[in-house]
């Protein structure tokens, strides 16, 4: 018994005659009759009995018809679901994101889900090194990362650059020359809490180099790859941190003040990346289109 035989059987039942069923199926009557006979022989039961010019289901036939219709409906639904999944209309899209870049994502996901409500998202977070590894291991399809990054194996869409700001404990405000802006050299007197990648060159090294450019080496009180942890330490009055401005949209703080750095060359660059040699699902391709309006794909 196969799907084709079940389809033929259901068509015969629905049409009530083999002649009409053969016409609907665009096939000759004898082969269709033979398919019904083979089905009955395989099951060892009579499925249809003649009643005048029509055919009527036996009890066994009624059961098979009920089950066959259910199976055929499931088959059609499965075919449609697979097709829609391939077109990006349903399924799961896995994305990695650096926490300090996450502010780029919520609005894009909202826009996407307005068009494709049957697609769900699986989000993974970590620093740039970690989410890049997720891409390499094919645990996510796309990732939003902070640059710099070795781009030889990745395609990318750059996101808008943004300045770094200093986040200072509110109780230290009287130590600032201005509550609105600070110079790099003024940061020399504060212990710094810096983001540090698990591996590779990143924000930590950029800040150190910028401090050196202004003639000093900073006092590092703490470094870690988690922006939320650093901001919690600033809240507790442990030190000052330097983060991309959008980080504060994701991790608002209550006991801090945010100060512009007016003479800093520090700029945060971020991008959406994916493996150059990897096939992208339709869902991933559609999501990328929402970013392509901002920058040109490299």
Short mmCIF file of C-alpha atoms in Angstrom, two decimals:
data_model
loop_
_atom_site.label_atom_id
_atom_site.label_comp_id
_atom_site.label_asym_id
_atom_site.label_seq_id
_atom_site.Cartn_x
_atom_site.Cartn_y
_atom_site.Cartn_z
CA UNK A 1 0.00 0.00 0.00
CA UNK A 2 1.38 3.39 -0.95
CA UNK A 3 0.23 6.99 -1.06
CA UNK A 4 -0.75 6.76 -4.71
CA UNK A 5 -3.07 3.80 -4.06
CA UNK A 6 -4.68 5.63 -1.13
CA UNK A 7 -5.21 8.68 -3.35
CA UNK A 8 -6.84 6.50 -6.04
CA UNK A 9 -9.02 4.79 -3.43
CA UNK A 10 -10.25 8.11 -1.98
CA UNK A 11 -11.01 9.45 -5.44
CA UNK A 12 -13.11 6.34 -6.25
CA UNK A 13 -15.03 6.76 -2.99
CA UNK A 14 -15.64 10.46 -3.62
CA UNK A 15 -16.80 9.91 -7.21
CA UNK A 16 -18.87 6.82 -6.39
CA UNK A 17 -17.85 5.08 -9.63
CA UNK A 18 -14.58 3.86 -11.06
CA UNK A 19 -15.50 5.34 -14.44
CA UNK A 20 -15.96 8.84 -13.06
CA UNK A 21 -12.86 8.47 -10.85
CA UNK A 22 -10.74 7.41 -13.84
CA UNK A 23 -11.95 10.41 -15.78
CA UNK A 24 -11.10 12.77 -12.91
CA UNK A 25 -7.66 11.17 -12.55
CA UNK A 26 -7.06 11.37 -16.32
CA UNK A 27 -6.35 7.65 -16.59
CA UNK A 28 -7.96 4.58 -18.17
CA UNK A 29 -10.50 2.59 -16.15
CA UNK A 30 -8.77 -0.85 -16.22
CA UNK A 31 -5.52 0.31 -14.52
CA UNK A 32 -7.55 2.07 -11.84
CA UNK A 33 -9.65 -1.05 -11.23
CA UNK A 34 -6.43 -3.05 -10.98
CA UNK A 35 -5.03 -0.64 -8.35
CA UNK A 36 -8.18 -1.10 -6.24
CA UNK A 37 -7.99 -4.88 -6.60
CA UNK A 38 -4.31 -4.92 -5.56
CA UNK A 39 -5.13 -2.83 -2.50
CA UNK A 40 -7.92 -5.18 -1.43
CA UNK A 41 -5.69 -8.23 -1.99
CA UNK A 42 -2.88 -6.73 0.09
CA UNK A 43 -5.24 -5.93 2.99
CA UNK A 44 -7.23 -9.16 2.60
CA UNK A 45 -10.58 -7.36 2.77
CA UNK A 46 -13.29 -6.03 0.48
CA UNK A 47 -13.29 -2.25 0.54
CA UNK A 48 -16.08 -1.42 -1.90
CA UNK A 49 -19.26 -3.27 -2.87
CA UNK A 50 -21.46 -2.65 -5.87
CA UNK A 51 -24.92 -1.24 -5.26
CA UNK A 52 -26.48 -0.93 -8.69
CA UNK A 53 -24.26 1.41 -10.70
CA UNK A 54 -22.62 2.87 -7.61
CA UNK A 55 -20.02 1.64 -5.16
CA UNK A 56 -20.53 1.61 -1.40
CA UNK A 57 -17.93 1.35 1.35
CA UNK A 58 -17.78 -1.73 3.52
CA UNK A 59 -17.01 -1.27 7.22
CA UNK A 60 -13.36 -1.96 6.48
CA UNK A 61 -13.54 0.48 3.58
CA UNK A 62 -15.03 3.19 5.81
CA UNK A 63 -12.15 2.83 8.25
CA UNK A 64 -9.53 2.95 5.50
CA UNK A 65 -11.21 5.94 3.85
CA UNK A 66 -11.24 7.85 7.15
CA UNK A 67 -7.56 7.11 7.81
CA UNK A 68 -6.53 7.68 4.18
CA UNK A 69 -8.13 11.11 4.06
CA UNK A 70 -6.29 12.03 7.25
CA UNK A 71 -2.97 10.81 5.86
CA UNK A 72 -3.44 12.60 2.55
CA UNK A 73 -4.36 15.82 4.34
CA UNK A 74 -1.24 15.50 6.51
CA UNK A 75 0.85 14.90 3.40
CA UNK A 76 -0.45 18.04 1.71
CA UNK A 77 0.08 20.08 4.86
CA UNK A 78 3.61 18.71 5.19
CA UNK A 79 4.41 19.54 1.57
CA UNK A 80 3.07 23.06 2.05
CA UNK A 81 4.98 23.50 5.32
CA UNK A 82 8.24 22.31 3.76
CA UNK A 83 7.71 24.65 0.82
CA UNK A 84 6.94 27.59 3.09
CA UNK A 85 9.94 26.78 5.27
CA UNK A 86 12.16 26.78 2.20
CA UNK A 87 10.72 30.15 1.21
CA UNK A 88 11.32 31.57 4.67
CA UNK A 89 7.64 31.72 5.58
CA UNK A 90 7.92 29.55 8.67
CA UNK A 91 10.53 27.79 10.78
CA UNK A 92 13.21 28.96 13.21
CA UNK A 93 15.92 31.54 12.46
CA UNK A 94 18.95 31.38 14.79
CA UNK A 95 20.86 34.64 15.35
CA UNK A 96 23.87 35.45 17.49
CA UNK A 97 24.38 38.93 18.91
CA UNK A 98 26.91 40.79 20.99
CA UNK A 99 24.99 42.32 23.89
CA UNK A 100 26.23 45.82 23.12
CA UNK A 101 24.92 45.46 19.55
CA UNK A 102 21.51 44.11 20.48
CA UNK A 103 19.80 47.49 20.08
CA UNK A 104 20.09 47.04 16.29
CA UNK A 105 17.93 43.91 16.38
CA UNK A 106 14.50 44.37 18.08
CA UNK A 107 13.06 46.76 15.49
CA UNK A 108 14.27 44.52 12.65
CA UNK A 109 12.66 41.46 14.22
CA UNK A 110 9.40 43.40 14.65
CA UNK A 111 9.43 44.45 10.98
CA UNK A 112 10.22 40.89 9.91
CA UNK A 113 7.47 39.28 12.00
CA UNK A 114 4.89 41.67 10.62
CA UNK A 115 5.59 40.09 7.22
CA UNK A 116 6.38 36.50 8.32
CA UNK A 117 4.52 35.77 11.58
CA UNK A 118 5.16 32.01 11.36
CA UNK A 119 8.92 32.41 11.66
CA UNK A 120 10.25 32.26 15.22
CA UNK A 121 13.69 33.34 16.43
CA UNK A 122 16.35 31.66 18.51
CA UNK A 123 18.79 34.21 19.97
CA UNK A 124 22.27 33.46 21.26
CA UNK A 125 24.51 36.03 22.94
CA UNK A 126 28.19 36.43 23.66
CA UNK A 127 31.14 38.56 22.66
CA UNK A 128 32.32 38.88 19.06
CA UNK A 129 34.69 35.92 19.32
CA UNK A 130 31.99 33.65 20.76
CA UNK A 131 29.20 34.49 18.30
CA UNK A 132 31.69 34.19 15.42
CA UNK A 133 32.37 30.66 16.64
CA UNK A 134 28.63 29.99 16.67
CA UNK A 135 28.58 30.98 12.99
CA UNK A 136 31.55 28.78 12.15
CA UNK A 137 29.89 25.84 13.91
CA UNK A 138 26.63 26.60 12.07
CA UNK A 139 24.70 27.00 15.31
CA UNK A 140 23.41 30.36 14.04
CA UNK A 141 22.94 31.71 10.51
CA UNK A 142 23.54 35.39 11.21
CA UNK A 143 25.37 37.35 13.89
CA UNK A 144 25.61 40.98 14.93
CA UNK A 145 29.12 41.76 16.14
CA UNK A 146 31.46 44.57 17.06
CA UNK A 147 34.38 45.14 14.73
CA UNK A 148 37.30 44.69 14.21
CA UNK A 149 36.97 41.16 12.94
CA UNK A 150 38.85 38.99 10.47
CA UNK A 151 36.43 39.32 7.56
CA UNK A 152 38.02 36.86 5.12
CA UNK A 153 35.55 34.10 5.95
CA UNK A 154 32.52 36.34 6.51
CA UNK A 155 30.24 38.45 4.39
CA UNK A 156 28.88 41.50 6.18
CA UNK A 157 26.56 44.46 6.17
CA UNK A 158 28.12 47.33 8.17
CA UNK A 159 25.84 49.06 10.66
CA UNK A 160 25.97 52.77 11.56
CA UNK A 161 29.04 53.82 13.53
CA UNK A 162 28.49 55.30 16.98
CA UNK A 163 30.63 57.12 19.55
CA UNK A 164 31.80 55.76 22.86
CA UNK A 165 30.55 57.44 26.02
CA UNK A 166 31.82 57.38 29.60
CA UNK A 167 29.42 55.95 32.20
CA UNK A 168 30.24 57.34 35.62
CA UNK A 169 28.80 56.54 39.08
CA UNK A 170 26.39 59.31 40.04
CA UNK A 171 28.17 59.83 43.37
CA UNK A 172 31.34 60.74 41.44
CA UNK A 173 29.69 63.57 39.51
CA UNK A 174 31.40 66.24 41.65
CA UNK A 175 34.77 64.89 40.46
CA UNK A 176 33.98 65.77 36.85
CA UNK A 177 34.93 69.09 35.29
CA UNK A 178 31.61 68.94 33.41
CA UNK A 179 28.56 66.74 33.69
CA UNK A 180 28.08 66.84 29.92
CA UNK A 181 31.51 66.13 28.41
CA UNK A 182 34.87 64.77 29.48
CA UNK A 183 38.32 64.59 27.92
CA UNK A 184 40.35 61.43 27.53
CA UNK A 185 43.04 62.77 29.86
CA UNK A 186 40.47 63.37 32.58
CA UNK A 187 39.73 59.63 32.54
CA UNK A 188 43.25 59.07 33.85
CA UNK A 189 42.10 59.73 37.43
CA UNK A 190 39.33 57.11 37.35
CA UNK A 191 39.58 53.30 37.58
CA UNK A 192 38.26 51.90 34.29
CA UNK A 193 36.02 48.89 33.74
CA UNK A 194 36.50 47.67 30.17
CA UNK A 195 34.89 45.17 27.86
CA UNK A 196 37.40 42.50 26.91
CA UNK A 197 36.82 39.80 24.31
CA UNK A 198 37.41 36.18 25.20
CA UNK A 199 39.91 36.13 22.34
CA UNK A 200 41.22 38.54 19.73
CA UNK A 201 41.61 42.30 19.32
CA UNK A 202 38.62 44.38 20.38
CA UNK A 203 37.34 47.25 22.47
CA UNK A 204 39.79 46.69 25.34
CA UNK A 205 42.80 47.17 23.08
CA UNK A 206 41.16 50.10 21.28
CA UNK A 207 40.59 51.97 24.55
CA UNK A 208 44.12 51.25 25.78
CA UNK A 209 45.57 52.53 22.49
CA UNK A 210 43.44 55.67 22.64
CA UNK A 211 44.59 56.37 26.20
CA UNK A 212 48.22 55.93 25.09
CA UNK A 213 47.60 58.34 22.24
CA UNK A 214 46.61 60.91 24.88
CA UNK A 215 49.77 60.24 26.86
CA UNK A 216 48.79 57.88 29.68
CA UNK A 217 48.11 54.26 30.52
CA UNK A 218 44.76 53.80 32.30
CA UNK A 219 44.12 52.16 35.64
CA UNK A 220 42.15 49.00 34.85
CA UNK A 221 39.98 47.94 37.79
CA UNK A 222 38.16 45.18 35.90
CA UNK A 223 37.73 43.71 32.45
CA UNK A 224 35.11 41.22 31.30
CA UNK A 225 33.15 40.36 28.14
CA UNK A 226 29.73 41.25 29.60
CA UNK A 227 28.49 44.84 29.35
CA UNK A 228 25.67 44.26 31.84
CA UNK A 229 28.15 43.17 34.50
CA UNK A 230 30.35 46.22 33.93
CA UNK A 231 27.39 48.59 34.15
CA UNK A 232 26.28 46.91 37.37
CA UNK A 233 29.76 47.61 38.76
CA UNK A 234 29.47 51.26 37.72
CA UNK A 235 26.09 51.37 39.45
CA UNK A 236 27.84 50.10 42.58
CA UNK A 237 30.49 52.82 42.36
CA UNK A 238 33.43 50.57 41.46
CA UNK A 239 34.66 52.53 38.46
CA UNK A 240 33.97 54.17 35.10
CA UNK A 241 33.28 52.27 31.92
CA UNK A 242 33.47 53.24 28.26
CA UNK A 243 30.82 51.69 26.04
CA UNK A 244 29.16 52.37 22.68
CA UNK A 245 26.27 54.75 23.26
CA UNK A 246 23.56 52.31 22.14
CA UNK A 247 24.62 49.90 24.91
CA UNK A 248 22.69 52.05 27.36
CA UNK A 249 19.46 51.50 25.41
CA UNK A 250 19.80 47.79 26.14
CA UNK A 251 21.13 48.11 29.70
CA UNK A 252 19.71 51.26 31.32
CA UNK A 253 21.24 52.16 34.67
CA UNK A 254 19.82 54.07 37.66
CA UNK A 255 22.84 55.27 39.62
CA UNK A 256 25.04 56.52 36.81
CA UNK A 257 25.47 59.50 34.54
CA UNK A 258 26.49 59.34 30.88
CA UNK A 259 29.13 61.76 29.65
CA UNK A 260 30.28 62.44 26.08
CA UNK A 261 34.03 62.12 25.37
CA UNK A 262 34.70 65.24 23.30
CA UNK A 263 38.28 64.56 22.13
CA UNK A 264 38.13 60.81 21.55
CA UNK A 265 38.76 59.12 18.21
CA UNK A 266 36.98 56.03 19.50
CA UNK A 267 34.16 54.93 17.24
CA UNK A 268 32.26 51.69 17.58
CA UNK A 269 31.83 49.80 14.32
CA UNK A 270 29.41 46.90 14.11
CA UNK A 271 28.06 44.66 11.39
CA UNK A 272 25.71 41.82 10.53
CA UNK A 273 27.84 38.89 9.41
CA UNK A 274 27.39 35.41 7.92
CA UNK A 275 29.67 32.71 6.52
CA UNK A 276 30.63 33.32 2.90
CA UNK A 277 30.43 29.64 1.95
CA UNK A 278 27.17 28.85 3.73
CA UNK A 279 23.75 28.58 2.14
CA UNK A 280 21.40 31.07 3.79
CA UNK A 281 17.80 30.16 4.43
CA UNK A 282 15.10 32.35 2.92
CA UNK A 283 14.31 33.61 6.43
CA UNK A 284 17.90 34.79 6.87
CA UNK A 285 17.92 36.39 3.43
CA UNK A 286 14.69 38.25 4.14
CA UNK A 287 15.98 39.53 7.48
CA UNK A 288 19.18 40.76 5.83
CA UNK A 289 17.07 42.86 3.45
CA UNK A 290 15.87 44.91 6.42
CA UNK A 291 19.51 45.83 7.14
CA UNK A 292 20.53 46.46 3.53
CA UNK A 293 18.55 49.69 3.45
CA UNK A 294 21.10 51.16 5.89
CA UNK A 295 24.41 50.12 4.30
CA UNK A 296 25.74 48.46 1.20
CA UNK A 297 26.66 44.80 1.57
CA UNK A 298 30.44 44.14 1.28
#
